[in-house]
GROMACS .gro file of N, CA, C and O in nm:
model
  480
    1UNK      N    1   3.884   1.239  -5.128
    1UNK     CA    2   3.816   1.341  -5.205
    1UNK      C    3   3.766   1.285  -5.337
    1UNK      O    4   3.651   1.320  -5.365
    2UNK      N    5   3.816   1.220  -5.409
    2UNK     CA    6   3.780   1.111  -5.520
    2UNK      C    7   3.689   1.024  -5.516
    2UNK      O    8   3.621   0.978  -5.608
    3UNK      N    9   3.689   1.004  -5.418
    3UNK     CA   10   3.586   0.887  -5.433
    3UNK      C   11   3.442   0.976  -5.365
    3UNK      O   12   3.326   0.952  -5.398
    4UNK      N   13   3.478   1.066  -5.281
    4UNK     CA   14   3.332   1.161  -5.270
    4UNK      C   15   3.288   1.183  -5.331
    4UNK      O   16   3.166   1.169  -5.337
    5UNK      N   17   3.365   1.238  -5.426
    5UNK     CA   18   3.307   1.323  -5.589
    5UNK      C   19   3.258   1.222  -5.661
    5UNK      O   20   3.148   1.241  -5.714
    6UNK      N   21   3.332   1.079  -5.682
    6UNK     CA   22   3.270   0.965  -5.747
    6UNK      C   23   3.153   0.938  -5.666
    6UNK      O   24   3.092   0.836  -5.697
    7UNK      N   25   3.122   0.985  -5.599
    7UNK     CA   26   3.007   0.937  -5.499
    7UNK      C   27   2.901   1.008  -5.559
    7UNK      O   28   2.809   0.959  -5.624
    8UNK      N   29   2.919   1.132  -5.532
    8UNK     CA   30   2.845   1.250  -5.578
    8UNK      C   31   2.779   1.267  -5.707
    8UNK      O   32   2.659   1.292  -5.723
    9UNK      N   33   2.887   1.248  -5.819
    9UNK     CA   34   2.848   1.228  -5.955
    9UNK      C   35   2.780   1.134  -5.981
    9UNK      O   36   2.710   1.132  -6.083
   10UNK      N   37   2.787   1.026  -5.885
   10UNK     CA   38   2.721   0.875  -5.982
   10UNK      C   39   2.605   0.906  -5.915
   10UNK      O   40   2.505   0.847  -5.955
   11UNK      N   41   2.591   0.994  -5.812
   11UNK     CA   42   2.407   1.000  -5.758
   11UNK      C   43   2.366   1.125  -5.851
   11UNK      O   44   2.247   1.127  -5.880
   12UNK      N   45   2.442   1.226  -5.902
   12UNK     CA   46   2.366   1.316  -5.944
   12UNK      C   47   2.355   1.288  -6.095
   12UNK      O   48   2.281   1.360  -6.163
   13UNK      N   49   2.448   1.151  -6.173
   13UNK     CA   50   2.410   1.126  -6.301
   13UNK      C   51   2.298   1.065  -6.301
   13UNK      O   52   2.240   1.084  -6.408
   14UNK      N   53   2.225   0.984  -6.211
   14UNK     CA   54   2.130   0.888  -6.223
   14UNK      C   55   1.998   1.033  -6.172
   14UNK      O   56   1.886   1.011  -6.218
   15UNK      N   57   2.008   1.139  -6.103
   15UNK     CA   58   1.939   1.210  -6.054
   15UNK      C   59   1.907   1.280  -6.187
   15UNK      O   60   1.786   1.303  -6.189
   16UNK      N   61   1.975   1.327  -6.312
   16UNK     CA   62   2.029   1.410  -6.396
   16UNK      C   63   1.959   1.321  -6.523
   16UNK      O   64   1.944   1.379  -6.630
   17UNK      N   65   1.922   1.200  -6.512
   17UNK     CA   66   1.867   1.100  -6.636
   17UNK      C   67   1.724   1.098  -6.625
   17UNK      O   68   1.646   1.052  -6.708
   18UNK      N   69   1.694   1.157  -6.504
   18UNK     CA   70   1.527   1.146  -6.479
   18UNK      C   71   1.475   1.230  -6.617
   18UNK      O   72   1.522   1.342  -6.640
   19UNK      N   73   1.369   1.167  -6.712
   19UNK     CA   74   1.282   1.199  -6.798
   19UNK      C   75   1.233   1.376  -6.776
   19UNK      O   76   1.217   1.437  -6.881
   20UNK      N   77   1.218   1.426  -6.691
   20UNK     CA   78   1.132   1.472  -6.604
   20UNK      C   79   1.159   1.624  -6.650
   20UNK      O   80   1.083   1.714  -6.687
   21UNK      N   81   1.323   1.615  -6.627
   21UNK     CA   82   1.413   1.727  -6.661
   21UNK      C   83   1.393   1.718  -6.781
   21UNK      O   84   1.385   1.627  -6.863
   22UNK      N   85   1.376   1.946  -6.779
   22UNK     CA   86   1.384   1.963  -6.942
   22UNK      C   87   1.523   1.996  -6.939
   22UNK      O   88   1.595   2.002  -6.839
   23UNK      N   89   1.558   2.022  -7.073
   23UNK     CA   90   1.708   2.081  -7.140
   23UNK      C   91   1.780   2.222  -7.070
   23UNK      O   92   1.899   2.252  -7.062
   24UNK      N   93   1.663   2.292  -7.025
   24UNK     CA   94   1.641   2.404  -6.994
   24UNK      C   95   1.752   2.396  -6.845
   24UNK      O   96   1.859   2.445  -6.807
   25UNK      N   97   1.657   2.310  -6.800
   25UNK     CA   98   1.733   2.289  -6.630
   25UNK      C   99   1.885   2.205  -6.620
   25UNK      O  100   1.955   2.180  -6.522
   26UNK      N  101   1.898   2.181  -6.740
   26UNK     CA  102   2.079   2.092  -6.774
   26UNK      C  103   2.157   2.210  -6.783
   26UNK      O  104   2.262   2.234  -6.722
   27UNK      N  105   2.086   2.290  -6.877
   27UNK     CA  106   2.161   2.430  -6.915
   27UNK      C  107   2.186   2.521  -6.777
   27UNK      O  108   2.298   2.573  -6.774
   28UNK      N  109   2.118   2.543  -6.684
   28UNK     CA  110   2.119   2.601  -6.609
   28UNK      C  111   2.241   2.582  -6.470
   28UNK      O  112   2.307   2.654  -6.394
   29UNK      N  113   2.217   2.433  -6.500
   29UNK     CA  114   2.304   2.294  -6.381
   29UNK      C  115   2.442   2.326  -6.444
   29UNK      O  116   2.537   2.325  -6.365
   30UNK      N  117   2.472   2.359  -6.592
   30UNK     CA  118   2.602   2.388  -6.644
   30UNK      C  119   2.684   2.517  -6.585
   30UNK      O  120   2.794   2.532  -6.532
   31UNK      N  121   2.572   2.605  -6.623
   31UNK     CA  122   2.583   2.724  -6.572
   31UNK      C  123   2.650   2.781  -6.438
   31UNK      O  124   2.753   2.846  -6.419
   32UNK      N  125   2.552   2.728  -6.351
   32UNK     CA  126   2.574   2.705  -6.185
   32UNK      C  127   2.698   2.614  -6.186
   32UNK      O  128   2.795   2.688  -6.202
   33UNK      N  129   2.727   2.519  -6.179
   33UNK     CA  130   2.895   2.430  -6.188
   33UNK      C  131   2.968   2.546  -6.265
   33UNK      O  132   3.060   2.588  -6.195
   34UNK      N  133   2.959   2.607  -6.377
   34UNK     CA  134   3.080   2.690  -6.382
   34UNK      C  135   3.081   2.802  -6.328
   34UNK      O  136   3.191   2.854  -6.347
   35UNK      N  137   2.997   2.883  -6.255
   35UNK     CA  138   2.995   2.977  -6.153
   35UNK      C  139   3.044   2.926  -6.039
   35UNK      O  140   3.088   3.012  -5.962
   36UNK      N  141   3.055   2.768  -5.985
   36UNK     CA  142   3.109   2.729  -5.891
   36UNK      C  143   3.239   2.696  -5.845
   36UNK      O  144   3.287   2.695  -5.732
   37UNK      N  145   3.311   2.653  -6.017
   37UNK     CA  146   3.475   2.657  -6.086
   37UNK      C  147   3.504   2.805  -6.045
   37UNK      O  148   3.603   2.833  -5.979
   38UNK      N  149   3.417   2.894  -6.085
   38UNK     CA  150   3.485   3.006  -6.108
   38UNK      C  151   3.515   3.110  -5.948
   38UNK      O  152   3.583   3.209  -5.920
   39UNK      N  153   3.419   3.019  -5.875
   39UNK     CA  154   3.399   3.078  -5.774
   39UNK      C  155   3.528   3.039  -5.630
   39UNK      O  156   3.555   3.100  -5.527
   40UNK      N  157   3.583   2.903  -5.694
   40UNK     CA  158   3.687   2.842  -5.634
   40UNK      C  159   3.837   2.919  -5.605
   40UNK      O  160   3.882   2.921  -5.490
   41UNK      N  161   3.924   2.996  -5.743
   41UNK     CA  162   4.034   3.059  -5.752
   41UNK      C  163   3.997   3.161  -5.666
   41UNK      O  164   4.091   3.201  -5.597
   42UNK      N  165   3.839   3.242  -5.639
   42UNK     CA  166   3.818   3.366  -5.599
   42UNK      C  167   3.830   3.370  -5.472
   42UNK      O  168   3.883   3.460  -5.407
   43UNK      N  169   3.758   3.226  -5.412
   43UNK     CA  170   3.744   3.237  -5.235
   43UNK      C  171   3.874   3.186  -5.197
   43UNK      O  172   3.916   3.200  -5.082
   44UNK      N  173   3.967   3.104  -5.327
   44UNK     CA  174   4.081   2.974  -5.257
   44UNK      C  175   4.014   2.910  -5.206
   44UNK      O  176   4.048   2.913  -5.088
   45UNK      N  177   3.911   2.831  -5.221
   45UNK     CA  178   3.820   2.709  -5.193
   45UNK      C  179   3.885   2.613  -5.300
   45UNK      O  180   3.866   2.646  -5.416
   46UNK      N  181   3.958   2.502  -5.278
   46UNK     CA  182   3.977   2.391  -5.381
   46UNK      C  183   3.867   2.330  -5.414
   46UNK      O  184   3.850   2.313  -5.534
   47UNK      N  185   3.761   2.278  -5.320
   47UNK     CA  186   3.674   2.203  -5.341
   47UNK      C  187   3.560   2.238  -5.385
   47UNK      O  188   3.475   2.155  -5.417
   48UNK      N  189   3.541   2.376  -5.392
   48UNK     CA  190   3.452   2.452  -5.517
   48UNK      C  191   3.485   2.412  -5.672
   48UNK      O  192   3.413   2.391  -5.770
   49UNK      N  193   3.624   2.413  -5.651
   49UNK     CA  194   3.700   2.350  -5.819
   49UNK      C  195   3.662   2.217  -5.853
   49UNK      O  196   3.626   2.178  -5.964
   50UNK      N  197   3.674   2.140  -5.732
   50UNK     CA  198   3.700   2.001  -5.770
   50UNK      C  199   3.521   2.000  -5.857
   50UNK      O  200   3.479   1.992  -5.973
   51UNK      N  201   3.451   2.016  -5.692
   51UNK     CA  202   3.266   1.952  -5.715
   51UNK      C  203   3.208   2.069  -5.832
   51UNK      O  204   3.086   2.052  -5.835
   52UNK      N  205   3.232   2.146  -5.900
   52UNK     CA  206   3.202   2.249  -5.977
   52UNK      C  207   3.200   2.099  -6.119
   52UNK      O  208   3.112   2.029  -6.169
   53UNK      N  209   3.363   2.113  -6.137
   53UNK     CA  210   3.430   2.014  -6.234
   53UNK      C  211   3.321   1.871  -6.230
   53UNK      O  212   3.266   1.814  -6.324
   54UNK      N  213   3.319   1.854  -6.145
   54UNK     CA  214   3.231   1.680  -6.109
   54UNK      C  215   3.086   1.718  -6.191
   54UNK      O  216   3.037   1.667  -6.292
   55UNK      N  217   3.042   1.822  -6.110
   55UNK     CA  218   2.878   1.828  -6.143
   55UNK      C  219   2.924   1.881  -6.313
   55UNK      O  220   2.890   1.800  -6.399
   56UNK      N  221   2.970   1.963  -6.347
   56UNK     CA  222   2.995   2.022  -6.473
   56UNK      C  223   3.007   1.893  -6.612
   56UNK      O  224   2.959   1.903  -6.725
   57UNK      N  225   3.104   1.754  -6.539
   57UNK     CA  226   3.113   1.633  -6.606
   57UNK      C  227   3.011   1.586  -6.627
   57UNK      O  228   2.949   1.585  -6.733
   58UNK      N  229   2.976   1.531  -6.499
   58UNK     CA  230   2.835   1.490  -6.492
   58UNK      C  231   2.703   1.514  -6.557
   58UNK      O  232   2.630   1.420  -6.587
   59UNK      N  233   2.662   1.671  -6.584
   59UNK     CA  234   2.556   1.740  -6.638
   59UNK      C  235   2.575   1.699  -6.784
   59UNK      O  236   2.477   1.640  -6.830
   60UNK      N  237   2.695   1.720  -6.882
   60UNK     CA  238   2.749   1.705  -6.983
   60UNK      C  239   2.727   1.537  -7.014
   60UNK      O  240   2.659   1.526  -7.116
   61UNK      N  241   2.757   1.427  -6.967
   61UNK     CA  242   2.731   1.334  -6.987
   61UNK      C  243   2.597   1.285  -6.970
   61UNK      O  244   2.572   1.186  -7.038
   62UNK      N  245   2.515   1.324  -6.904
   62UNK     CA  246   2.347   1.322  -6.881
   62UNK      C  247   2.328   1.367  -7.029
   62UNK      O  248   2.282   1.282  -7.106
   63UNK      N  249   2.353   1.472  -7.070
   63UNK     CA  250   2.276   1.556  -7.159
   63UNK      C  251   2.314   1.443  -7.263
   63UNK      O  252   2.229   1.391  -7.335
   64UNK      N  253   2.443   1.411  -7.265
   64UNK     CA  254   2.524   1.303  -7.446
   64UNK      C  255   2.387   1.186  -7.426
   64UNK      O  256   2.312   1.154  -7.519
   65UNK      N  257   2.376   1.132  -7.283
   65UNK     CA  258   2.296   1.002  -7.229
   65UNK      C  259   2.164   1.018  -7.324
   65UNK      O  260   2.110   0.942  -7.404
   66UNK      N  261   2.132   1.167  -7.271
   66UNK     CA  262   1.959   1.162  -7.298
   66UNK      C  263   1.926   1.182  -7.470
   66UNK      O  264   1.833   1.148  -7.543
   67UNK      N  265   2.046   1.249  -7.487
   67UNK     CA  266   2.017   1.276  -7.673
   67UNK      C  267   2.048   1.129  -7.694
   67UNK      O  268   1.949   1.080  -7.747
   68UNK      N  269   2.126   1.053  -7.679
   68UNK     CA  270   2.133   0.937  -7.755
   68UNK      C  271   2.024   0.888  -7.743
   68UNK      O  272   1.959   0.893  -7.848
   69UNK      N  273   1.943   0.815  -7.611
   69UNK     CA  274   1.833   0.728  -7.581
   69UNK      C  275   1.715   0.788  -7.661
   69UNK      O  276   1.607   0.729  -7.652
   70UNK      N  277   1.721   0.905  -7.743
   70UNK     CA  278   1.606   0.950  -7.773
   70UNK      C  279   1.618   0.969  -7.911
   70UNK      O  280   1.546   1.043  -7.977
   71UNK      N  281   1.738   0.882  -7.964
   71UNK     CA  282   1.718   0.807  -8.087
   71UNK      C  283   1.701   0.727  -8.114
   71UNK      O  284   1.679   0.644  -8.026
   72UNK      N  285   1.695   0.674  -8.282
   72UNK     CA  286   1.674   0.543  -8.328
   72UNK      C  287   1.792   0.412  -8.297
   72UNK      O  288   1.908   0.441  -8.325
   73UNK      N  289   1.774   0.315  -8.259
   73UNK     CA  290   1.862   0.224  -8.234
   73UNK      C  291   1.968   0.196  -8.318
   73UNK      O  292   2.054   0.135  -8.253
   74UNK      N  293   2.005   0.216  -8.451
   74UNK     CA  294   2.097   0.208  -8.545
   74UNK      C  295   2.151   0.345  -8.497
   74UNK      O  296   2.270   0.331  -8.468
   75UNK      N  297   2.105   0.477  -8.476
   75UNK     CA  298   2.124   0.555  -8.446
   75UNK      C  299   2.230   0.603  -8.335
   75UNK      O  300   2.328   0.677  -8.327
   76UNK      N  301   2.164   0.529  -8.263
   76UNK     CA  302   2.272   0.517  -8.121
   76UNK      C  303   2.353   0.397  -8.124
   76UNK      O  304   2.422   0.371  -8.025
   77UNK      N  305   2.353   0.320  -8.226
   77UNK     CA  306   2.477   0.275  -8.227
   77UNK      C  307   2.584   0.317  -8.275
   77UNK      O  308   2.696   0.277  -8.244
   78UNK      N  309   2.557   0.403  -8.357
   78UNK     CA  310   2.629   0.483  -8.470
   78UNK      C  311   2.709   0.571  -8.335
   78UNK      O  312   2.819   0.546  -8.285
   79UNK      N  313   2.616   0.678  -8.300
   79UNK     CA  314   2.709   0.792  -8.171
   79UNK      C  315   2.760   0.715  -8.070
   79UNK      O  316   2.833   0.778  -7.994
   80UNK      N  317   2.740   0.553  -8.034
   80UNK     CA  318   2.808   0.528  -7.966
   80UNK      C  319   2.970   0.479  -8.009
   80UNK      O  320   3.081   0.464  -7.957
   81UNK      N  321   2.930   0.472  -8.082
   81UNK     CA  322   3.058   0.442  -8.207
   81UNK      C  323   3.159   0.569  -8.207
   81UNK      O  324   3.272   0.575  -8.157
   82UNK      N  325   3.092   0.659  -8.272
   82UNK     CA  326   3.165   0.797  -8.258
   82UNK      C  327   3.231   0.863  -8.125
   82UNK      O  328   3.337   0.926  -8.133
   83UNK      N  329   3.148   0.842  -7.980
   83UNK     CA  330   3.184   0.876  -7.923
   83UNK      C  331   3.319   0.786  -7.855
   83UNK      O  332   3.402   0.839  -7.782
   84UNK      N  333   3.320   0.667  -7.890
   84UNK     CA  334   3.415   0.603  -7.859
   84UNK      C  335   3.558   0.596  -7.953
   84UNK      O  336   3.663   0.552  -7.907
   85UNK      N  337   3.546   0.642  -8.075
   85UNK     CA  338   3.575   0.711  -8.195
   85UNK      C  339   3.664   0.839  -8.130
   85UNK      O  340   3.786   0.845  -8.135
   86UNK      N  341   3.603   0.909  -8.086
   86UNK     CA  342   3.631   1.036  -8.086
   86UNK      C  343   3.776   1.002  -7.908
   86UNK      O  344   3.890   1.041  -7.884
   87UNK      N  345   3.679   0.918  -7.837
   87UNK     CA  346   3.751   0.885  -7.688
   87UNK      C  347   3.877   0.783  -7.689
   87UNK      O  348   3.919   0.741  -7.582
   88UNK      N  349   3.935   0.743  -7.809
   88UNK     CA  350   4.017   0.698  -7.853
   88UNK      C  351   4.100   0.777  -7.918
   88UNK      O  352   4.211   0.762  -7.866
   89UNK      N  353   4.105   0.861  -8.015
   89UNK     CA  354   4.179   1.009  -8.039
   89UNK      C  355   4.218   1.066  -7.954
   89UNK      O  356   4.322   1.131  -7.952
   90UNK      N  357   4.136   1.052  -7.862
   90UNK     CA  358   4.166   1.229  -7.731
   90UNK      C  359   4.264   1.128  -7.641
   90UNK      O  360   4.359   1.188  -7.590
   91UNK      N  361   4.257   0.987  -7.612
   91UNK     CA  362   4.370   0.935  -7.565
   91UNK      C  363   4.488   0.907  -7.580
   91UNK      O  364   4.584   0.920  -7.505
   92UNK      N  365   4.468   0.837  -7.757
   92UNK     CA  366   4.613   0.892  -7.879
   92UNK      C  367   4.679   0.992  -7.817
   92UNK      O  368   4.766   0.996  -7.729
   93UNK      N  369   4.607   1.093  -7.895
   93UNK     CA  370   4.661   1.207  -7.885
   93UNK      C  371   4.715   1.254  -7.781
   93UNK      O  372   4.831   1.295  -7.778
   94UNK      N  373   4.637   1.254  -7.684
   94UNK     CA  374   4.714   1.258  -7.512
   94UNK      C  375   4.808   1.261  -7.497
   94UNK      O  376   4.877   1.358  -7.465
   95UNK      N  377   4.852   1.106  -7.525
   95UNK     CA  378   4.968   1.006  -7.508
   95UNK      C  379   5.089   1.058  -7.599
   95UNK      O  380   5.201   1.055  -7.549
   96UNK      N  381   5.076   1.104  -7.722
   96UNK     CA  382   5.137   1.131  -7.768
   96UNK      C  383   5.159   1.300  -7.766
   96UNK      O  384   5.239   1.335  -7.852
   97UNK      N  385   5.120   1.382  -7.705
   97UNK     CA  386   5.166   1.493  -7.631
   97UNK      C  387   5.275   1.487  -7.538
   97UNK      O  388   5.388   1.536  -7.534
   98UNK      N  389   5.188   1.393  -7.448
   98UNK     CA  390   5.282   1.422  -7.328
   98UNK      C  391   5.406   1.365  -7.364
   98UNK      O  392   5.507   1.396  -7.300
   99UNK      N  393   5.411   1.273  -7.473
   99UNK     CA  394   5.568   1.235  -7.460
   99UNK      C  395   5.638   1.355  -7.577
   99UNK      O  396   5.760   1.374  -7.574
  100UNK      N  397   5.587   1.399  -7.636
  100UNK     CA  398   5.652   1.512  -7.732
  100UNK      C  399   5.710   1.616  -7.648
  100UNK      O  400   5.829   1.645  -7.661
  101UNK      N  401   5.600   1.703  -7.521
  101UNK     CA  402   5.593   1.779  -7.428
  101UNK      C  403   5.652   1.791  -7.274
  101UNK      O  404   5.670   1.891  -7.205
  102UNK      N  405   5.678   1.634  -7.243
  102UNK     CA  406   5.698   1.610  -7.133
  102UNK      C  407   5.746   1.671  -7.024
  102UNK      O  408   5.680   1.680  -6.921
  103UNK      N  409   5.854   1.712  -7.035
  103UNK     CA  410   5.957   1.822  -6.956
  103UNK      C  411   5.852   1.985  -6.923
  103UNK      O  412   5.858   2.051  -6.819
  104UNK      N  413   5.756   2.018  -7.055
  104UNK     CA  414   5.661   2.162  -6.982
  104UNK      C  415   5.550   2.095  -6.981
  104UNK      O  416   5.470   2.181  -6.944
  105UNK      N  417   5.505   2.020  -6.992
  105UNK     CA  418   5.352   1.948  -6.937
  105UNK      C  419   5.389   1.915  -6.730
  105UNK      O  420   5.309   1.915  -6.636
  106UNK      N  421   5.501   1.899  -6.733
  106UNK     CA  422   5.567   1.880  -6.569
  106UNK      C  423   5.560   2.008  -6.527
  106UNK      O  424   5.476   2.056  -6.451
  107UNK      N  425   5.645   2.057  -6.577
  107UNK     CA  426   5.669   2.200  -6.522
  107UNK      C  427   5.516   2.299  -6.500
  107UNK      O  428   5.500   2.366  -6.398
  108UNK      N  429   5.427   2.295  -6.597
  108UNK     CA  430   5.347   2.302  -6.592
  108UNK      C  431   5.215   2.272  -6.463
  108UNK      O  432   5.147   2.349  -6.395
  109UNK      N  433   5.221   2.145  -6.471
  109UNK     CA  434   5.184   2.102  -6.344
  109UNK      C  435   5.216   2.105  -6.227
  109UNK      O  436   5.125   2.092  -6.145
  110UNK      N  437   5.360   2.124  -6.177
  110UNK     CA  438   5.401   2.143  -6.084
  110UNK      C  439   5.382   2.300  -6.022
  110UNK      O  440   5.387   2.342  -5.906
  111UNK      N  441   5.356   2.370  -6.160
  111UNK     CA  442   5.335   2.563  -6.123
  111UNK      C  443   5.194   2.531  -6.062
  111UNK      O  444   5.183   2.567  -5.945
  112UNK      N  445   5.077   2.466  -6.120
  112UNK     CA  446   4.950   2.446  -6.096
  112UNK      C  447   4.973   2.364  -5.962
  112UNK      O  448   4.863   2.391  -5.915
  113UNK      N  449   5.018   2.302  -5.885
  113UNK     CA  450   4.984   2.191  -5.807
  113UNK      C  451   5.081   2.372  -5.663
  113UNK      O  452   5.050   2.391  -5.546
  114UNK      N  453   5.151   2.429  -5.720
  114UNK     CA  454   5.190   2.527  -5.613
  114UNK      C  455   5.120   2.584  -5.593
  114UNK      O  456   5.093   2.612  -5.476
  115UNK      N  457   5.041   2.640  -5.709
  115UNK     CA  458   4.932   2.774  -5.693
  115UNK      C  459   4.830   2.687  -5.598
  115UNK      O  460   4.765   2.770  -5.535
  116UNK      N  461   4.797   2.585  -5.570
  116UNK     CA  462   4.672   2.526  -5.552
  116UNK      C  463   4.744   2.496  -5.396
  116UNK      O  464   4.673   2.528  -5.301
  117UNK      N  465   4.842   2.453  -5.371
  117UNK     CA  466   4.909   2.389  -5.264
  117UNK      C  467   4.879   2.523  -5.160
  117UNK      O  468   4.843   2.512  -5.043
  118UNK      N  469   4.907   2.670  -5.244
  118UNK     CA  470   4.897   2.797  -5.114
  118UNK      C  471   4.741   2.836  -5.089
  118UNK      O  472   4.708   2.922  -5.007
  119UNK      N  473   4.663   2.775  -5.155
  119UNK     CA  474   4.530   2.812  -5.142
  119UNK      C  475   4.472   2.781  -4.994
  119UNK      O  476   4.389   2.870  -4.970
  120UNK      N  477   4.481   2.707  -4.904
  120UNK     CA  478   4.438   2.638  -4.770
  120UNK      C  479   4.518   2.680  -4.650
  120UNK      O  480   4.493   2.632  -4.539
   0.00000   0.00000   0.00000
């Protein structure tokens, strides 16, 4: 299932970079993926969740792609900076949750991995 979705995403990020597309139709692609998340808990479809989530990533990283390339080169070095900036925090931080949390970040997951386990 992982590697479908990796399949999926890496054709619909390169599909999703075409010039062509306005902003308009990213917004919309967001839209639709979270009507498709949302549509997953309702039918008990997992894989509405998963490919909802994929395309939803995907659309979101097109959009970071296309605003950067359509700046100045100091420019985008700068947000690439930040964003790697920012993707270094959110891993910190992560890391240092789960070990503060550990014992209900489990428990946690394990309630989520049941609810999901009776869905099929």
């Amino acid at each position: 299932l992982v590697t479908v979705l990796t399949m999926l995403g890496s054709c619909g990020y390169y599909a999703l970079l075409d010039d062509t597309y306005p902003v308009g139709f990213h917004l919309t692609m967001l839209a639709l993926c979270l009507v498709v998340m949302a549509l997953g808990p309702l039918l008990r479809v997992q894989l509405y969740l998963y490919i909802g989530f994929a395309g939803f990533a995907t659309d979101l990283v097109a959009i970071v792609v296309k605003q950067l390339q359509a700046l100045d080169r100091s420019i985008q070095m700068m947000g690439v900076g930040a964003l790697l900036l920012l993707f270094g925090i959110l891993v910190v931080g992560g890391a240092i949750l789960f070990k503060t949390r550990h014992a209900a970040i489990l428990t946690l997951v394990h309630n989520v991995r049941a609810r999901l386990g009776r869905w099929e």
